[in-house]
Amino acid sequence: MEVKKAELSCVGASFSQYPSDGRPEIAFVGKSNVGKSTLINAMVGRNRLARTSSQPGKTRTINFYGVNDLFYIVDVPGYGYAKAPKTEIDRWSKMTEEYMQKRQELAGVVMLIDIRHEPGANDRVMYDWLKHYGYKIIIAATKLDKIKRSQIQKQVSVIKKTLGLGAGDFVIPFSGVEKTGKDELWQVIERELLENPEE
Ligand SMILES: Nc1nc2c(ncn2[C@@H]2O[C@H](COP(=O)(O)OP(=O)(O)OP(=O)(O)O)[C@@H](O)[C@H]2O)c(=O)[nH]1
Ligand SMILES: [Mg+2]
C-alpha cells in the first residue's frame, strides 16, 4: 500500500460522532502502551500524526485516520491501564466495547502484542471476544527491536500458542521504531481485511 494521503478525520466518543461515509475501517487494539499509536504513525509514514506517549493511557478517544480517501485506520484506547480513575476506565471500556461490537464499517482488527512477553489474560479475553464477534484478526507483534533476532521465532510461537492461533492466522513481527514489518503488515491488511479496496 502506498499511503498518499493520511489525515486525522474524526475524534469521537459515541456513534453520532463517528464518520458516516461508509468507508471500511481497520481498528488497532491492544494493551495500553503496547505501541498502537506508534504503529499507526509508522504505517502511514508520519511521525506525529497519532499522539504517542511513554505513559500508558494516552489515547482516550476513538480516533479515525483517513487513508487515501479509501478507508480508516482506527486508534482505540488501550486496555489494562489500571491507574486511571475507575469511572474513566469504565467510560473507555464501554465506548470501545460498543464500537467494536456494533460498528458495521469495521472490516477487521489488528491486535498488538508486545513480542517480548507472553500475551496476558486481558489479551486472551480480547482475542476470544473479537473472534466471537466474527472479526478477522491479524496479530502485530510489536517492539521487535527490543529482542534479539534469534528470539523472534520462539516469541512468535509463544504468542500463537497462548492465543490458540491456527494455521490460517497471522503474526507479523513489527517495530514502530525501525519500521520493520510495515510492508508485510500492509500486504496482509489489504489481502485479508480490506479485500483490495483499490479495485
Ligand atoms: N522500542 C520500541 N518502542 C516502541 C515501539 N512502539 C512503541 N514504542 C514506545 O512505547 C511507548 C508507547 O507507545 P504508544 O504508541 O503511545 O502506545 P499506545 O498503545 O498507543 O498507548 P495508549 O494510547 O496509552 O494505549 C512509547 O514510548 C513508544 O515510543 C517499538 O516498536 N519499539
Ligand atoms: Mg495510543
CSV table of C-alpha atoms and ligand atoms in Angstrom, one decimal:
chain,number,residue,atom,x,y,z
A,1,MET,CA,0.0,0.0,0.0
A,2,GLU,CA,1.3,3.4,-0.9
A,3,VAL,CA,0.0,5.9,1.5
A,4,LYS,CA,-0.5,9.1,-0.5
A,5,LYS,CA,-2.8,10.8,2.0
A,6,ALA,CA,-3.3,10.3,5.7
A,7,GLU,CA,-5.2,12.7,8.0
A,8,LEU,CA,-7.0,12.7,11.3
A,9,SER,CA,-10.5,12.7,10.1
A,10,CYS,CA,-12.5,12.3,13.3
A,11,VAL,CA,-12.1,12.1,17.0
A,12,GLY,CA,-15.2,10.5,18.6
A,13,ALA,CA,-16.6,9.1,21.8
A,14,SER,CA,-20.0,8.0,20.5
A,15,PHE,CA,-21.7,6.7,17.4
A,16,SER,CA,-23.1,10.1,16.4
A,17,GLN,CA,-19.6,11.4,16.2
A,18,TYR,CA,-18.1,8.7,14.0
A,19,PRO,CA,-17.6,9.0,10.2
A,20,SER,CA,-20.8,8.4,8.3
A,21,ASP,CA,-19.4,7.9,4.8
A,22,GLY,CA,-19.5,4.1,5.0
A,23,ARG,CA,-15.8,3.6,4.2
A,24,PRO,CA,-14.3,0.4,5.7
A,25,GLU,CA,-12.4,0.7,9.0
A,26,ILE,CA,-9.5,-1.3,10.5
A,27,ALA,CA,-9.2,-1.0,14.2
A,28,PHE,CA,-5.9,-1.3,16.1
A,29,VAL,CA,-6.3,-2.7,19.5
A,30,GLY,CA,-4.1,-3.8,22.3
A,31,LYS,CA,-2.9,-3.2,25.9
A,32,SER,CA,-2.2,0.3,26.9
A,33,ASN,CA,1.4,1.4,26.0
A,34,VAL,CA,1.9,-1.6,23.6
A,35,GLY,CA,2.5,0.8,20.7
A,36,LYS,CA,-0.7,1.3,18.8
A,37,SER,CA,-0.3,4.9,18.0
A,38,THR,CA,3.4,4.5,17.2
A,39,LEU,CA,2.5,1.6,14.8
A,40,ILE,CA,-0.2,3.7,13.1
A,41,ASN,CA,2.3,6.5,12.5
A,42,ALA,CA,4.8,4.0,11.1
A,43,MET,CA,2.1,2.5,8.8
A,44,VAL,CA,1.1,5.9,7.3
A,45,GLY,CA,4.7,7.3,7.3
A,46,ARG,CA,4.0,10.2,9.5
A,47,ASN,CA,5.9,10.6,12.8
A,48,ARG,CA,3.4,12.6,14.8
A,49,LEU,CA,0.0,12.0,13.3
A,50,ALA,CA,-1.2,9.8,16.1
A,51,ARG,CA,-0.1,11.1,19.6
A,52,THR,CA,2.1,8.7,21.5
A,53,SER,CA,3.5,8.7,25.0
A,54,SER,CA,5.8,6.8,27.2
A,55,GLN,CA,3.0,6.9,29.8
A,56,PRO,CA,0.1,4.4,29.3
A,57,GLY,CA,-3.4,5.7,28.8
A,58,LYS,CA,-2.5,8.3,26.2
A,59,THR,CA,-5.3,7.6,23.6
A,60,ARG,CA,-8.7,8.2,25.3
A,61,THR,CA,-11.0,8.7,22.4
A,62,ILE,CA,-11.7,6.7,19.2
A,63,ASN,CA,-9.6,8.4,16.5
A,64,PHE,CA,-10.2,7.8,12.8
A,65,TYR,CA,-7.4,8.3,10.4
A,66,GLY,CA,-8.5,8.6,6.8
A,67,VAL,CA,-6.0,6.8,4.4
A,68,ASN,CA,-6.0,7.7,0.7
A,69,ASP,CA,-9.7,8.7,1.0
A,70,LEU,CA,-10.5,4.9,0.8
A,71,PHE,CA,-10.7,3.6,4.4
A,72,TYR,CA,-10.0,4.5,8.0
A,73,ILE,CA,-7.4,3.3,10.5
A,74,VAL,CA,-8.9,3.5,13.9
A,75,ASP,CA,-6.9,4.1,17.1
A,76,VAL,CA,-8.8,2.9,20.1
A,77,PRO,CA,-7.9,3.4,23.8
A,78,GLY,CA,-5.7,0.6,25.1
A,79,TYR,CA,-7.0,-1.8,27.8
A,80,GLY,CA,-5.4,-2.9,31.0
A,81,TYR,CA,-4.4,0.6,32.2
A,82,ALA,CA,-5.2,0.3,35.9
A,83,LYS,CA,-4.0,3.7,37.1
A,84,ALA,CA,-6.8,5.8,35.6
A,85,PRO,CA,-9.8,6.6,37.8
A,86,LYS,CA,-12.4,3.8,37.6
A,87,THR,CA,-15.1,6.0,36.2
A,88,GLU,CA,-12.8,6.9,33.3
A,89,ILE,CA,-11.8,3.2,32.7
A,90,ASP,CA,-15.5,2.3,32.7
A,91,ARG,CA,-16.2,5.0,30.2
A,92,TRP,CA,-13.4,4.0,27.8
A,93,SER,CA,-14.3,0.3,28.1
A,94,LYS,CA,-18.0,0.9,27.3
A,95,MET,CA,-17.1,3.2,24.4
A,96,THR,CA,-14.6,0.7,22.9
A,97,GLU,CA,-16.9,-2.3,23.5
A,98,GLU,CA,-19.8,-0.6,21.8
A,99,TYR,CA,-17.7,0.4,18.9
A,100,MET,CA,-16.2,-3.0,18.4
A,101,GLN,CA,-19.5,-4.8,18.9
A,102,LYS,CA,-21.8,-2.7,16.7
A,103,ARG,CA,-19.8,-0.8,14.1
A,104,GLN,CA,-20.9,-2.0,10.7
A,105,GLU,CA,-18.0,-0.4,8.9
A,106,LEU,CA,-15.4,-2.4,11.0
A,107,ALA,CA,-13.8,-4.7,8.4
A,108,GLY,CA,-11.2,-6.2,10.7
A,109,VAL,CA,-8.8,-5.8,13.6
A,110,VAL,CA,-5.1,-5.6,14.0
A,111,MET,CA,-4.3,-6.7,17.6
A,112,LEU,CA,-0.9,-5.7,19.0
A,113,ILE,CA,1.0,-7.9,21.4
A,114,ASP,CA,4.5,-7.0,22.8
A,115,ILE,CA,6.8,-9.5,21.3
A,116,ARG,CA,8.8,-9.7,24.5
A,117,HIS,CA,6.0,-11.1,26.6
A,118,GLU,CA,3.5,-13.9,26.7
A,119,PRO,CA,0.0,-12.5,26.0
A,120,GLY,CA,-1.7,-11.7,29.3
A,121,ALA,CA,-5.2,-12.7,30.5
A,122,ASN,CA,-6.7,-9.5,29.1
A,123,ASP,CA,-5.1,-10.1,25.7
A,124,ARG,CA,-6.7,-13.5,25.6
A,125,VAL,CA,-10.1,-12.2,26.7
A,126,MET,CA,-9.9,-9.5,24.0
A,127,TYR,CA,-8.8,-12.0,21.3
A,128,ASP,CA,-11.6,-14.5,22.2
A,129,TRP,CA,-14.2,-11.7,22.3
A,130,LEU,CA,-13.2,-10.5,18.9
A,131,LYS,CA,-13.3,-14.0,17.5
A,132,HIS,CA,-16.7,-14.5,19.0
A,133,TYR,CA,-17.9,-11.5,17.1
A,134,GLY,CA,-16.5,-13.0,13.9
A,135,TYR,CA,-13.8,-10.4,13.1
A,136,LYS,CA,-10.8,-11.2,11.1
A,137,ILE,CA,-7.8,-10.6,13.3
A,138,ILE,CA,-4.1,-10.0,12.5
A,139,ILE,CA,-1.6,-10.0,15.3
A,140,ALA,CA,1.2,-7.4,15.1
A,141,ALA,CA,4.0,-8.5,17.5
A,142,THR,CA,5.5,-5.1,18.4
A,143,LYS,CA,8.7,-3.8,19.8
A,144,LEU,CA,10.6,-6.2,17.7
A,145,ASP,CA,13.7,-4.0,18.0
A,146,LYS,CA,13.9,-4.9,21.7
A,147,ILE,CA,14.7,-8.6,21.2
A,148,LYS,CA,17.5,-10.5,19.5
A,149,ARG,CA,16.9,-11.9,16.1
A,150,SER,CA,17.5,-15.4,17.4
A,151,GLN,CA,14.5,-15.0,19.8
A,152,ILE,CA,11.9,-14.0,17.2
A,153,GLN,CA,10.6,-17.4,16.2
A,154,LYS,CA,10.3,-18.6,19.8
A,155,GLN,CA,8.4,-15.5,20.8
A,156,VAL,CA,6.0,-15.8,17.8
A,157,SER,CA,5.4,-19.4,18.8
A,158,VAL,CA,4.6,-18.3,22.4
A,159,ILE,CA,2.1,-15.8,21.1
A,160,LYS,CA,0.4,-18.3,18.8
A,161,LYS,CA,0.2,-20.9,21.5
A,162,THR,CA,-1.1,-18.7,24.2
A,163,LEU,CA,-3.8,-17.2,22.0
A,164,GLY,CA,-4.7,-20.5,20.4
A,165,LEU,CA,-4.0,-19.4,16.8
A,166,GLY,CA,-4.4,-21.7,13.9
A,167,ALA,CA,-2.6,-22.3,10.6
A,168,GLY,CA,-4.6,-19.5,8.8
A,169,ASP,CA,-3.8,-16.9,11.4
A,170,PHE,CA,-1.1,-14.2,11.0
A,171,VAL,CA,1.5,-13.0,13.5
A,172,ILE,CA,3.6,-10.2,12.0
A,173,PRO,CA,6.7,-9.1,13.9
A,174,PHE,CA,6.9,-5.3,13.8
A,175,SER,CA,9.0,-2.4,15.1
A,176,GLY,CA,7.5,1.0,15.2
A,177,VAL,CA,10.9,2.5,15.8
A,178,GLU,CA,12.7,0.8,13.0
A,179,LYS,CA,9.6,0.4,10.8
A,180,THR,CA,10.3,-3.3,10.2
A,181,GLY,CA,7.3,-5.3,9.2
A,182,LYS,CA,5.5,-2.4,7.7
A,183,ASP,CA,5.2,-3.7,4.1
A,184,GLU,CA,4.2,-7.2,5.3
A,185,LEU,CA,1.6,-5.8,7.6
A,186,TRP,CA,0.1,-3.7,4.8
A,187,GLN,CA,0.0,-6.6,2.5
A,188,VAL,CA,-1.8,-8.8,4.9
A,189,ILE,CA,-4.2,-6.0,5.9
A,190,GLU,CA,-5.0,-5.4,2.2
A,191,ARG,CA,-5.4,-9.0,1.4
A,192,GLU,CA,-7.2,-10.3,4.5
A,193,LEU,CA,-9.1,-7.3,5.8
A,194,LEU,CA,-9.7,-4.8,3.0
A,195,GLU,CA,-10.0,-7.2,0.1
A,196,ASN,CA,-8.5,-4.9,-2.4
A,197,PRO,CA,-10.0,-1.5,-1.7
A,198,GLU,CA,-8.3,0.0,-4.7
A,199,GLU,CA,-10.3,-2.1,-7.2
B,1,LIG,N1,11.4,0.3,21.2
B,1,LIG,C1,10.2,0.4,20.8
B,1,LIG,N2,9.4,1.3,21.4
B,1,LIG,C2,8.1,1.4,21.0
B,1,LIG,C3,7.6,0.7,19.9
B,1,LIG,N3,6.3,1.0,19.7
B,1,LIG,C4,6.0,1.9,20.7
B,1,LIG,N4,7.1,2.1,21.4
B,1,LIG,C5,7.2,3.0,22.6
B,1,LIG,O1,6.2,2.6,23.6
B,1,LIG,C6,5.5,3.7,24.2
B,1,LIG,C7,4.0,3.7,24.0
B,1,LIG,O2,3.7,3.9,22.6
B,1,LIG,P1,2.3,4.4,22.1
B,1,LIG,O3,2.3,4.3,20.6
B,1,LIG,O4,1.9,5.7,22.7
B,1,LIG,O5,1.3,3.2,22.8
B,1,LIG,P2,-0.3,3.1,22.7
B,1,LIG,O6,-0.5,1.6,22.6
B,1,LIG,O7,-0.8,4.0,21.7
B,1,LIG,O8,-0.7,3.5,24.2
B,1,LIG,P3,-2.1,4.1,24.7
B,1,LIG,O9,-2.6,5.2,23.8
B,1,LIG,O10,-1.7,4.6,26.1
B,1,LIG,O11,-3.0,2.9,24.8
B,1,LIG,C8,6.2,5.0,23.6
B,1,LIG,O12,7.2,5.4,24.5
B,1,LIG,C9,6.8,4.5,22.3
B,1,LIG,O13,7.9,5.2,21.9
B,1,LIG,C10,8.5,-0.2,19.2
B,1,LIG,O14,8.2,-0.9,18.2
B,1,LIG,N5,9.8,-0.3,19.7
B,2,MG,MG,-2.2,5.5,21.8
